[in-house]
Coordinates of C-alpha atoms in Angstrom, one line a residue:
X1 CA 79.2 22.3 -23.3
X2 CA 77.3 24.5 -21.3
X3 CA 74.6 24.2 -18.9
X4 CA 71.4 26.4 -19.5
X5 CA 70.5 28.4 -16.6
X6 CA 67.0 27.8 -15.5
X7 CA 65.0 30.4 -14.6
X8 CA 61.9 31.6 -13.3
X9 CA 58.7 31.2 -15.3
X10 CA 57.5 34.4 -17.1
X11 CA 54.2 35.8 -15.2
X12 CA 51.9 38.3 -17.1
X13 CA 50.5 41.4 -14.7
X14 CA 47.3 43.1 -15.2
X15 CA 48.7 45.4 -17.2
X16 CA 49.4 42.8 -19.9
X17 CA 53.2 43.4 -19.3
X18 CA 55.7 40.1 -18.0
X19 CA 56.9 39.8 -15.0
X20 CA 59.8 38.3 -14.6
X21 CA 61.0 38.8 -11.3
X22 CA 61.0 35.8 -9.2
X23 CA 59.5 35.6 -6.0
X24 CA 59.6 32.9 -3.5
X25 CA 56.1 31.8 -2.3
X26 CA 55.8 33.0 1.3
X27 CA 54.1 30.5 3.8
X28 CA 50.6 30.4 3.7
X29 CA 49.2 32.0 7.1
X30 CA 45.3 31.6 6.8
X31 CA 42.7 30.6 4.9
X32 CA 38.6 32.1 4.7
X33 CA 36.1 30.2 3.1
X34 CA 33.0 32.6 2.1
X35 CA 30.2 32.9 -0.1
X36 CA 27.0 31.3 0.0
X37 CA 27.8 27.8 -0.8
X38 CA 31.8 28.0 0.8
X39 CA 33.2 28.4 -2.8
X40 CA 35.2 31.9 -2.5
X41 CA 38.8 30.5 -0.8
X42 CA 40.5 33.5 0.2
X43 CA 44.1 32.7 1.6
X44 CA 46.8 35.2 3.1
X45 CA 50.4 34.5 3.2
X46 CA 52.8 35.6 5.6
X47 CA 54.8 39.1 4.5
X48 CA 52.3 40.6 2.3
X49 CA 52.0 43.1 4.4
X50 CA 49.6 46.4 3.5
X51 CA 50.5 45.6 0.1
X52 CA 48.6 42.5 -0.1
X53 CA 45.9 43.6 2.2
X54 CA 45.4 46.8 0.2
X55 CA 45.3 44.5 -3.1
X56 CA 42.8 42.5 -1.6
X57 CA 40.0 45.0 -0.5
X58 CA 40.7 46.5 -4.1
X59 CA 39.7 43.4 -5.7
X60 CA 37.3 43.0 -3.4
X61 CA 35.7 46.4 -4.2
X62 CA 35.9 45.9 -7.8
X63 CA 34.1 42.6 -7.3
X64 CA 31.5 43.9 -5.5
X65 CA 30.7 47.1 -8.4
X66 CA 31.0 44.5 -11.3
X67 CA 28.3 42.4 -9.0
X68 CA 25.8 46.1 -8.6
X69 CA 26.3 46.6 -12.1
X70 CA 24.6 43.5 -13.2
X71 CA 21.1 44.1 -13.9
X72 CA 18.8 42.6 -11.6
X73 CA 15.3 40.6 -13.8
X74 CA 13.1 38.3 -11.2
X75 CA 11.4 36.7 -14.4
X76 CA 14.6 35.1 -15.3
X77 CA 14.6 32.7 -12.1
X78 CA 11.8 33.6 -9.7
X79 CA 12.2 30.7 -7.5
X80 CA 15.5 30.5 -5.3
X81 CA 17.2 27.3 -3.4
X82 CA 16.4 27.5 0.0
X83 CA 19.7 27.0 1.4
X84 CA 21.2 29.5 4.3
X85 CA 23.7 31.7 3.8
X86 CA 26.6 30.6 6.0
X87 CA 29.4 33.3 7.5
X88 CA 33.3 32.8 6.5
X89 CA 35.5 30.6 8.6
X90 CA 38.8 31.4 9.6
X91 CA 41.0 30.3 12.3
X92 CA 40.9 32.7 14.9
X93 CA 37.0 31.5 15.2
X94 CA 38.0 28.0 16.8
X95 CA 40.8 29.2 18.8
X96 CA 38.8 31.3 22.1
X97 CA 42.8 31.9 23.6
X98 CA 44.9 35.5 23.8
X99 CA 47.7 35.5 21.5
X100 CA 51.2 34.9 22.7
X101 CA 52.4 38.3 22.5
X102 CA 50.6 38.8 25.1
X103 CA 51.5 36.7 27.5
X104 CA 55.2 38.1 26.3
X105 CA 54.3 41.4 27.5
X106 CA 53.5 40.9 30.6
X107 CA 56.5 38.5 31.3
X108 CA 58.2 41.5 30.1
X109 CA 56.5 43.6 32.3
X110 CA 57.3 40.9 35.3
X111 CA 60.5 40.6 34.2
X112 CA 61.6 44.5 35.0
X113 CA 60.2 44.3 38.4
X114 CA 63.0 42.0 39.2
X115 CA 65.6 44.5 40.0
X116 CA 62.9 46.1 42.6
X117 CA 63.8 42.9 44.7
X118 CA 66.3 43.7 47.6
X119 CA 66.9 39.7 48.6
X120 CA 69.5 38.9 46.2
X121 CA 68.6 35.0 46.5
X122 CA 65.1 35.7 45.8
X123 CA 66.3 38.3 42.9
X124 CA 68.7 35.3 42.1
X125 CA 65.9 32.2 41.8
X126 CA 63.1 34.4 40.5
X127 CA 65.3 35.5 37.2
X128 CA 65.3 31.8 37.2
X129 CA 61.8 31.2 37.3
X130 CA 61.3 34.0 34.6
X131 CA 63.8 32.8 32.5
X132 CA 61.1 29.3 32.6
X133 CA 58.5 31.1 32.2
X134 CA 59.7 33.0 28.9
X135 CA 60.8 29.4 27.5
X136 CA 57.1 28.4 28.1
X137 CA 55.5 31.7 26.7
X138 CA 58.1 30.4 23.7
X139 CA 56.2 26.7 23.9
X140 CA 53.2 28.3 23.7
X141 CA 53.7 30.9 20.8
X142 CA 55.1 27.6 18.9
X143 CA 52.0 25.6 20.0
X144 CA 49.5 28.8 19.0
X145 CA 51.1 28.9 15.2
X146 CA 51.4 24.9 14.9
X147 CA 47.6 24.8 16.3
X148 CA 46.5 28.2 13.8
X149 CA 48.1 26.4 10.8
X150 CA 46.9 23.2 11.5
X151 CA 43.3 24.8 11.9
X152 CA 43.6 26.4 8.8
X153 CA 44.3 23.0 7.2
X154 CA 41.3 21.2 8.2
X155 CA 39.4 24.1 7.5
X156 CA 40.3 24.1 4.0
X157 CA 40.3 20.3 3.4
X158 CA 36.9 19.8 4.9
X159 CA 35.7 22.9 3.3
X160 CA 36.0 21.1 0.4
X161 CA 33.6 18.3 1.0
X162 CA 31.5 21.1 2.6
X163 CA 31.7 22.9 -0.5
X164 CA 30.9 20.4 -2.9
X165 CA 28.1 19.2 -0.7
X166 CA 26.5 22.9 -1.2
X167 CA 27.1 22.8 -4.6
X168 CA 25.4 19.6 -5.4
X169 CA 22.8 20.5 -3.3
X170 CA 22.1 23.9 -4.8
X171 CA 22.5 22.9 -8.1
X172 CA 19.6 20.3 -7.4
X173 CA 17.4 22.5 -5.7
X174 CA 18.1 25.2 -8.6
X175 CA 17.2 22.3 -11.2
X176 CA 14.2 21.1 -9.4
X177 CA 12.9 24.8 -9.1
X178 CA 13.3 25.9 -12.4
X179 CA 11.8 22.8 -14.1
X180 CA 8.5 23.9 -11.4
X181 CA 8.5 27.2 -12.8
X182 CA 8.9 26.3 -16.1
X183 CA 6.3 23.5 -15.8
X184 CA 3.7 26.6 -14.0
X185 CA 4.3 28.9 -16.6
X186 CA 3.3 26.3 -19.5
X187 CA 0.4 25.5 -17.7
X188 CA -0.6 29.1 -16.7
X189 CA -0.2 29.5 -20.9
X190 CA -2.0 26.4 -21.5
X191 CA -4.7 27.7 -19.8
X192 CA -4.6 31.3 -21.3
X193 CA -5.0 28.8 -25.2
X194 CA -7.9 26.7 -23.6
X195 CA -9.7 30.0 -22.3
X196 CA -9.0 31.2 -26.3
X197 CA -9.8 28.1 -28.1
X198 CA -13.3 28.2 -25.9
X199 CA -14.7 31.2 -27.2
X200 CA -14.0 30.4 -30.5
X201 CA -15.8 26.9 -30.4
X202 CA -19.1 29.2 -29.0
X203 CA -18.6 31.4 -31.7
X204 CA -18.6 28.7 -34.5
X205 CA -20.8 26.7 -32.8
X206 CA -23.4 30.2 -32.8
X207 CA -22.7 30.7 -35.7
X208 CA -24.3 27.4 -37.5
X209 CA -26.9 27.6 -34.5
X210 CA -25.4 24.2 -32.9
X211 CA -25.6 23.9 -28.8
X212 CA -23.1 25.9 -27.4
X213 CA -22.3 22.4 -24.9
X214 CA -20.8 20.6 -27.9
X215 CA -17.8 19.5 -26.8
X216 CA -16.6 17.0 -29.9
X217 CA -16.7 17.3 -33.9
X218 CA -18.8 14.3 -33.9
X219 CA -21.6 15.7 -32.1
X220 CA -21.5 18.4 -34.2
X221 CA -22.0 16.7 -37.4
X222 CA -24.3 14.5 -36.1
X223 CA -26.4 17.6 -35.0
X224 CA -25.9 19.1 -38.5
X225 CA -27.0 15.8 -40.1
X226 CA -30.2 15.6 -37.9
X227 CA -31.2 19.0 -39.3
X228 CA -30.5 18.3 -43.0
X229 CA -32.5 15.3 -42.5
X230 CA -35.6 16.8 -41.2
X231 CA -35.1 19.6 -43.4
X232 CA -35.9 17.2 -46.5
X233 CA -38.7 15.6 -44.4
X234 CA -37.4 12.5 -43.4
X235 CA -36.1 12.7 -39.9
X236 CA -34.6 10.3 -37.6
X237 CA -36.7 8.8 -35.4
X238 CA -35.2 8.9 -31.5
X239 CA -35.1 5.6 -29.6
X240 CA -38.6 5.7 -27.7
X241 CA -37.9 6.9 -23.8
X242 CA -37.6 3.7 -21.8
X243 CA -40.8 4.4 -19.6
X244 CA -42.8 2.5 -17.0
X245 CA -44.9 0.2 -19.0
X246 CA -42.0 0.2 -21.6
X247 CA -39.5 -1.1 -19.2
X248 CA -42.2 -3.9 -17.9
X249 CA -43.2 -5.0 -21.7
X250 CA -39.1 -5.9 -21.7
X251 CA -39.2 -7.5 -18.5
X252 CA -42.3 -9.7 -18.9
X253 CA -41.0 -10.5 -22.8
X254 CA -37.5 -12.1 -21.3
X255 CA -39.5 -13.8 -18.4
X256 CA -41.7 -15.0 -20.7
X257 CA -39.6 -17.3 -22.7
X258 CA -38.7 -19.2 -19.4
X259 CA -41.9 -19.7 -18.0
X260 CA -43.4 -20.6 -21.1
X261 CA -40.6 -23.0 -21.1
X262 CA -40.9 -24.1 -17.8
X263 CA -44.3 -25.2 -18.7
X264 CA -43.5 -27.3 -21.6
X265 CA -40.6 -28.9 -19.1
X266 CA -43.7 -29.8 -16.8
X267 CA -46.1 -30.8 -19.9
X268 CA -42.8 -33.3 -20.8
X269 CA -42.1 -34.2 -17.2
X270 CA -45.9 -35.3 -16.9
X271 CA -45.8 -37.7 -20.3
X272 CA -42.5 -39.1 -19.9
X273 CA -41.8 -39.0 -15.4
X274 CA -44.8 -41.1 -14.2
X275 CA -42.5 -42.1 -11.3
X276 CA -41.8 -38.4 -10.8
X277 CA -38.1 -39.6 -10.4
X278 CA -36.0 -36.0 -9.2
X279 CA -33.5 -36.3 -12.2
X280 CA -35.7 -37.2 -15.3
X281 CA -38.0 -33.8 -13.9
X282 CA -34.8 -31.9 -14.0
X283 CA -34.0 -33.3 -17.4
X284 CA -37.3 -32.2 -18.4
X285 CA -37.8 -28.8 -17.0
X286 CA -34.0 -27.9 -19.0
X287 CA -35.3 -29.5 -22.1
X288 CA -38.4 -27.5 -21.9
X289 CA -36.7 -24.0 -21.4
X290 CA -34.0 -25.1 -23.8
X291 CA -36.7 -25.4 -26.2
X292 CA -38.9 -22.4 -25.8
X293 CA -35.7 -19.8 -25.4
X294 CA -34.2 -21.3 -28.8
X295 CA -37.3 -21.1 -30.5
X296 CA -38.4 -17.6 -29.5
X297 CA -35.0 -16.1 -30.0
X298 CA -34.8 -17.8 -33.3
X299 CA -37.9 -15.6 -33.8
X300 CA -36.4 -12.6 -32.9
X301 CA -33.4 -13.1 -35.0
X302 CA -35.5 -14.3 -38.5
X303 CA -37.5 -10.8 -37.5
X304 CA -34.3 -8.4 -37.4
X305 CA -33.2 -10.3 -40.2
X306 CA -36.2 -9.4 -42.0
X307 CA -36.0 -5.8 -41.5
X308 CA -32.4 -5.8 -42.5
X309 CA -33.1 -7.8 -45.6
X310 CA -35.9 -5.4 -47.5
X311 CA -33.4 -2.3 -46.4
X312 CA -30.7 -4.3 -48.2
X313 CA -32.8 -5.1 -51.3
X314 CA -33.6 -1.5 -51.4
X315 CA -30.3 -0.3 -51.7
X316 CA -29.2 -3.2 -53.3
X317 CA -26.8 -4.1 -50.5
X318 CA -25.7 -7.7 -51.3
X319 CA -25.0 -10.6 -48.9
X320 CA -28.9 -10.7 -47.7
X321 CA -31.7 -13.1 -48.5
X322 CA -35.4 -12.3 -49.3
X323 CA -37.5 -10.7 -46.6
X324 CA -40.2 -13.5 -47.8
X325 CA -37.6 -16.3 -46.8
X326 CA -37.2 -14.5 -43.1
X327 CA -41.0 -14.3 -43.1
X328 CA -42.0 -17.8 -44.0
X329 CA -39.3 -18.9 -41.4
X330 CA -40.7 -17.1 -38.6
X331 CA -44.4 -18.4 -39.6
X332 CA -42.6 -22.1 -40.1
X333 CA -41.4 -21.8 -36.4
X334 CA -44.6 -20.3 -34.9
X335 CA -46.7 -23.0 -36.2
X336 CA -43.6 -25.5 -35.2
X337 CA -43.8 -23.5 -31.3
X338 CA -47.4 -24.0 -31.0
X339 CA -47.9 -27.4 -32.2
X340 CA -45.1 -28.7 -29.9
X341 CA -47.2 -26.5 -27.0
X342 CA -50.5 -27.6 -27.9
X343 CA -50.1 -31.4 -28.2
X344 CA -47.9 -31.4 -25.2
X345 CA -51.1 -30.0 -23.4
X346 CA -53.5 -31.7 -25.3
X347 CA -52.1 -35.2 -24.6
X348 CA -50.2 -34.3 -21.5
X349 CA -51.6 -31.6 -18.7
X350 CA -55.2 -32.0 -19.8
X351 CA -55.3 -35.6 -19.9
X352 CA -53.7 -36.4 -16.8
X353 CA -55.5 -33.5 -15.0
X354 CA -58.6 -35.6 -16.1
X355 CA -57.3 -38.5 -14.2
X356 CA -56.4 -36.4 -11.4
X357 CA -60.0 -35.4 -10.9
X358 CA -61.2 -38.5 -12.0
X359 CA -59.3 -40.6 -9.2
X360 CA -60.1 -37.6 -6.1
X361 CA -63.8 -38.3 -7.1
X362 CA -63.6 -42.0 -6.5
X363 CA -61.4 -42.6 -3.7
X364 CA -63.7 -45.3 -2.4
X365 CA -63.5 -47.1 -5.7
X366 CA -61.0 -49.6 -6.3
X367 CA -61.7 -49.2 -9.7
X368 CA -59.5 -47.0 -11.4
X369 CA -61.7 -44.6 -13.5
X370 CA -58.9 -44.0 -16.2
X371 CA -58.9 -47.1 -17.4
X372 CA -62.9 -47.3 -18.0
X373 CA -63.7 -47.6 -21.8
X374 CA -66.4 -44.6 -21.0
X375 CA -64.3 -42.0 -20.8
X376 CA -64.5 -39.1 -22.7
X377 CA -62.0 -38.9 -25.2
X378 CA -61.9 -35.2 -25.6
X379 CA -60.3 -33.4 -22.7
X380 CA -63.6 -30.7 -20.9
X381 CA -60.5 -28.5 -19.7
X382 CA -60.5 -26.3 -22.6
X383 CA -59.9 -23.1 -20.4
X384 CA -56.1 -24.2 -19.5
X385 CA -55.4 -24.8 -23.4
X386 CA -56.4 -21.8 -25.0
X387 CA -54.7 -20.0 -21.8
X388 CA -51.2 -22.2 -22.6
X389 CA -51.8 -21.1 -26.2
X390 CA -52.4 -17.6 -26.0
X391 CA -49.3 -17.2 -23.6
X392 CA -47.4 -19.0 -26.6
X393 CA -48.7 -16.6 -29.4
X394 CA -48.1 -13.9 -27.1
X395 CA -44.2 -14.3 -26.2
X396 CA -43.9 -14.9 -30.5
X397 CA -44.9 -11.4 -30.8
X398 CA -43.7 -10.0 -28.1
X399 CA -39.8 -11.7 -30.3
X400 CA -41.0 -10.3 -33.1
X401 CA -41.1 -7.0 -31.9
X402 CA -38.3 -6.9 -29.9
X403 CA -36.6 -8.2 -33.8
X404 CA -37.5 -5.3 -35.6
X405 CA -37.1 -2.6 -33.1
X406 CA -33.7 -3.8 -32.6
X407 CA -33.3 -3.9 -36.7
X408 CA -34.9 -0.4 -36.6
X409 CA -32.4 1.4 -34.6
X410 CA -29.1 -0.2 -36.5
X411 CA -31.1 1.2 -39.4
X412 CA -31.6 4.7 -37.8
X413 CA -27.9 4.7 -36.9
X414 CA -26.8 3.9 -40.1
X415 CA -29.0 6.0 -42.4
X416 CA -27.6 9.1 -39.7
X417 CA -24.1 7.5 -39.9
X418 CA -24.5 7.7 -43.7
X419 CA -25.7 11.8 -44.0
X420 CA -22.7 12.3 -41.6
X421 CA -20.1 10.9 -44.0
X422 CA -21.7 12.9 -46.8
X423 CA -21.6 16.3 -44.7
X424 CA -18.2 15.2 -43.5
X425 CA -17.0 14.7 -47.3
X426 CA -18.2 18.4 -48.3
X427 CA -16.1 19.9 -45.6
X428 CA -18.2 22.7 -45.5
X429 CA -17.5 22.4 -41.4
X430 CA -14.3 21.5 -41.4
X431 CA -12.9 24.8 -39.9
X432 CA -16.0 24.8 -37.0
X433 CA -15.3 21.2 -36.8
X434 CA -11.6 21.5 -35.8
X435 CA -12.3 24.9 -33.4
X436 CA -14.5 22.5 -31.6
X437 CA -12.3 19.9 -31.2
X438 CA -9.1 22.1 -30.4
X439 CA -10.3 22.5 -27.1
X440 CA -10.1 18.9 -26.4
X441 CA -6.9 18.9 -27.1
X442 CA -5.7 21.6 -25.6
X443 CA -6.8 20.2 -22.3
X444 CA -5.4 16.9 -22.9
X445 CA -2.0 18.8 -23.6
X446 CA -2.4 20.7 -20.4
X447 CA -2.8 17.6 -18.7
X448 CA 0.1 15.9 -19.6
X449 CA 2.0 19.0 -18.3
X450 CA 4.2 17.3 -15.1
X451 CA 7.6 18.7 -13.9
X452 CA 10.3 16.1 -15.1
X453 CA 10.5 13.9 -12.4
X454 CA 14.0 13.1 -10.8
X455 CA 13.8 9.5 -10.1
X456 CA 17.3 10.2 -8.0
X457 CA 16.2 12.9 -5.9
X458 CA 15.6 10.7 -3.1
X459 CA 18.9 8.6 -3.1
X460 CA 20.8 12.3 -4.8
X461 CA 19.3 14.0 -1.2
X462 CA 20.4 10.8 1.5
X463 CA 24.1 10.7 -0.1
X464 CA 24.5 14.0 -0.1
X465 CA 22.9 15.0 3.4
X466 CA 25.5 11.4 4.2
X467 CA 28.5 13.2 2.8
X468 CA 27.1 16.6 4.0
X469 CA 27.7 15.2 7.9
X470 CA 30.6 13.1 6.9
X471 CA 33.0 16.6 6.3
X472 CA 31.3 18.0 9.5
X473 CA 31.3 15.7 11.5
X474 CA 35.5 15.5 10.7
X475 CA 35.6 19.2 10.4
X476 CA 34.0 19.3 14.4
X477 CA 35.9 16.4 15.8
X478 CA 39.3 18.0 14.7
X479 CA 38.5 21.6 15.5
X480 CA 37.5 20.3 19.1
X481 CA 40.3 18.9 19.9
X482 CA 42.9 21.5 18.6
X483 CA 40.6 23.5 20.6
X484 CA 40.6 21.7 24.0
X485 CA 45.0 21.4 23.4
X486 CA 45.7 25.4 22.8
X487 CA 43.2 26.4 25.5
X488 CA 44.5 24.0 28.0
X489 CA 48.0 25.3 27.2
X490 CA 47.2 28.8 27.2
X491 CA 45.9 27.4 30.5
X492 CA 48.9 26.4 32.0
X493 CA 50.9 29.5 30.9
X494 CA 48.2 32.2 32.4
X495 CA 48.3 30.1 35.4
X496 CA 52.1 30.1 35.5
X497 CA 52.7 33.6 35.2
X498 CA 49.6 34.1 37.3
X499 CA 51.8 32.3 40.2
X500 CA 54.9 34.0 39.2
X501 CA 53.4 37.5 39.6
X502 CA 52.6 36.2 43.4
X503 CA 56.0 35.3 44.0
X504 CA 57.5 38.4 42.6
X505 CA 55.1 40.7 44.6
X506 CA 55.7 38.8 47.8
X507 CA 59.6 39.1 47.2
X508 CA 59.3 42.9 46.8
X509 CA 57.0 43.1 50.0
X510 CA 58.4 40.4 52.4
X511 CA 56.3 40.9 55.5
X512 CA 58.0 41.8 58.6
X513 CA 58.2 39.0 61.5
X514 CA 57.9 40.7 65.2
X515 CA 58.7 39.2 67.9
X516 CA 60.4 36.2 68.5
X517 CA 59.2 35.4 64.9
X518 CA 62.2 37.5 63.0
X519 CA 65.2 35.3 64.7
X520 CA 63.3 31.8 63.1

């Protein structure tokens, strides 16, 4: 039994032909992040050599044809996020140090001047010092990879977050702008059909001769059924223009009722209150207004009834009494009205104005005068009667007319309501009818126009602006202090070989002692 021998997986070129050569995957050296929202990840491995690098700027080049061949059209997304474009990030940027060959030349270079020394001791312990100095240049050439590589690593780990951030955020930003453009050009064509739809109301409206201002169907027909209507002769007669004197009549018809009433509660107070106790005149003066307003609205009521009743029995509308029925009523609770009124100041105001008089003529007397069997029985104060009287007949009518204006202009309404359902039934305007209502509804389409509202965008903008500084915040915090080491070390070494360069120079030009100075 045999063992299969494994092998490299097959890998397909850009040719379409399979590779199968194996290659082992060099170490990975650096890595860029580019593009406007850090998405492009370029990475370099150690070994490719021009090879690579040649591969890479062809793919570049290609890239960036393919991207001028695209046509460019500004109507497809006018509006674009407003985010900056940030510049790659590689390595090298954090890492403000010379590399270590470098410092390996010029140890180099130090390290030839050793044999200009003519002091074998000093020859002796600076070979020494250099042979130090080259293991610390080593240190630090280990250090400046370790550091580059580990650079590179939290470059591309918090790139990622970085990246994602961007991409959330452009993808909102892109959303939010196109739904605003969409949402413009809808209204912008909204408008355009409203603008349309207008002048071709005025020309259906001109075209009937209706007022150009008609801004509903209804008013239409209603203007087309006020013409038929005083075409044939029989036109509707408008609601009579609320003037001065017409506004006054109202006023002093409503006030009437209550100060009629008010003096009935005063005629009851005086037949019934001798004490003038406070509660039995309050008691009174309610009854007495209770009284009149019933009675006189009851008027007014029996009167539009009236009115309603003949138009009924002329177009045979059931559900209606007689118009004599509503008649005899009203003339039932006049006569009721000014009975009640009359006796009440027959028996009640004149009578005890009599005694009034009577008693401020004799206030010497002891004798009361109303109690005298000579007396007149019929009241002299005829004025204040016919005056109570008159006021009475006077608020009837003033009920009755109110009645039958108010049954007038239900009847107006309804004989107009009625030519208005027959000219509606024709549909001889049905097509000016609906041009002059389009417009209407145009604008209450345009006015529901809104951009689709993210109810997230708020919370969608914290989190992300929170995760946004999360990855930079890291992304700082590491880079500083991978920063701070290699400088510090590249540091020490310059300052080392700085020192060591003293010590050689001063070996190779010992100054001469004079003097007594040469034998210490």
């Amino acid at each position: 039994m045999t063992t299969p021998e494994r092998t490299a997986p097959d890998r397909t070129t850009q040719n379409g032909s399979a590779d199968t050569s194996f290659h082992a995957p060099a170490p990975l050296e650096s890595v860029t992040l580019s593009g406007p929202d850090l998405g492009t990840v370029n990475m370099s491995f150690a070994g490719e050599g021009e090879a690579g690098a040649h591969a890479g700027a062809e793919a570049v080049s290609a890239l960036s044809d393919a991207e001028k061949a695209l046509p460019f059209d500004p109507l497809l997304n006018p509006y674009e996020a407003a985010l900056p474009r940030p510049d790659p990030l590689a390595a090298e940027q954090f890492m403000p140090v010379l590399p270590p060959d470098h410092y390996g030349a010029f140890l180099n270079d130090l390290t030839h001047e050793l044999t200009l020394v003519a002091d074998p001791a000093a020859r002796s312990l600076l070979t020494k010092r250099a042979r130090i100095l080259a293991l610390n240049v080593e240190q630090y050439r280990v250090n400046h990879a370790l550091a580059r590589q580990t650079l590179t690593r939290v470059l591309a780990e918090t790139g990622v977050g970085v990246r994602e951030s961007w991409t959330r955020q452009d993808e909102h930003l892109r959303f939010m702008n196109a739904a605003s453009s969409g949402v413009e050009h809808e209204y912008t064509r909204a408008t355009e059909a409203i603008e349309q739809a207008r002048q071709q109301r005025f020309d259906a409206l001109a075209e009937y001769g209706a007022q150009p201002d008609t801004l509903s169907a209804e008013g239409f027909y209603q203007q087309q059924a006020l013409a038929d209507l005083a075409r044939e002769g029989h036109p509707i007669r408008p609601p009579e223009q609320q003037t001065g004197s017409k506004r006054v009549f109202n006023g002093f018809a409503v006030f009437s009722k209550f100060f009629v009433g008010v003096i009935s509660g005063v005629s009851i107070n005086l037949l019934f209150n001798p004490e003038s106790r406070l509660y039995l005149t309050i008691i009174a003066l309610t009854a007495g207004i209770m009284f009149s307003v019933l009675l006189l609205w009851l008027v007014d009521e029996l009167a539009y009834r009236a009115k309603m009743a003949a138009h009924a029995a002329a177009n045979g509308t059931p559900g209606m009494g007689r118009p004599a029925a509503y008649i005899g009523g009203i003339v039932a609770v006049s006569v009721l009205y000014l009975g009640v009124e009359g006796y009440l100041n027959w028996d009640g105001i004149l009578r005890v104005t009599q005694q009034i008089a009577a008693n401020a003529a004799q206030q010497g007397q002891l004798t009361d005068l109303s109690t005298t069997t000579d007396t007149n029985a019929v009241p002299q104060h005829w004025s204040l009667l016919v005056f109570t009287m008159a006021l009475v007949g006077m608020a009837v009518g003033a009920a009755l007319l109110q009645g039958r204006e108010r049954a007038r202009t239900v009847l107006e309404r309804e004989r107009l309501l009625g030519r208005v359902a027959q000219i509606k039934q024709t549909r001889q305007y049905a097509g000016t009818a609906r041009a002059t209502d389009h417009v209407a509804y145009l604008e209450a389409a345009r006015d529901r126009l809104a951009p689709p509202r993210d109810v997230t965008s708020p919370d969608h903008a914290r989190l992300n602006e929170r995760v946004l500084n999360h990855w930079e915040q890291e992304r700082e915090t590491q880079v500083q202090t991978l920063s701070a080491t290699i400088v510090r070390d590249a540091r020490q070494v310059q300052d080392a070989l700085e020192d060591f360069s003293l010590q050689l120079q001063a070996a190779q030009h010992p100054q001469q002692r004079r003097g007594l100075l040469r034998f210490l």
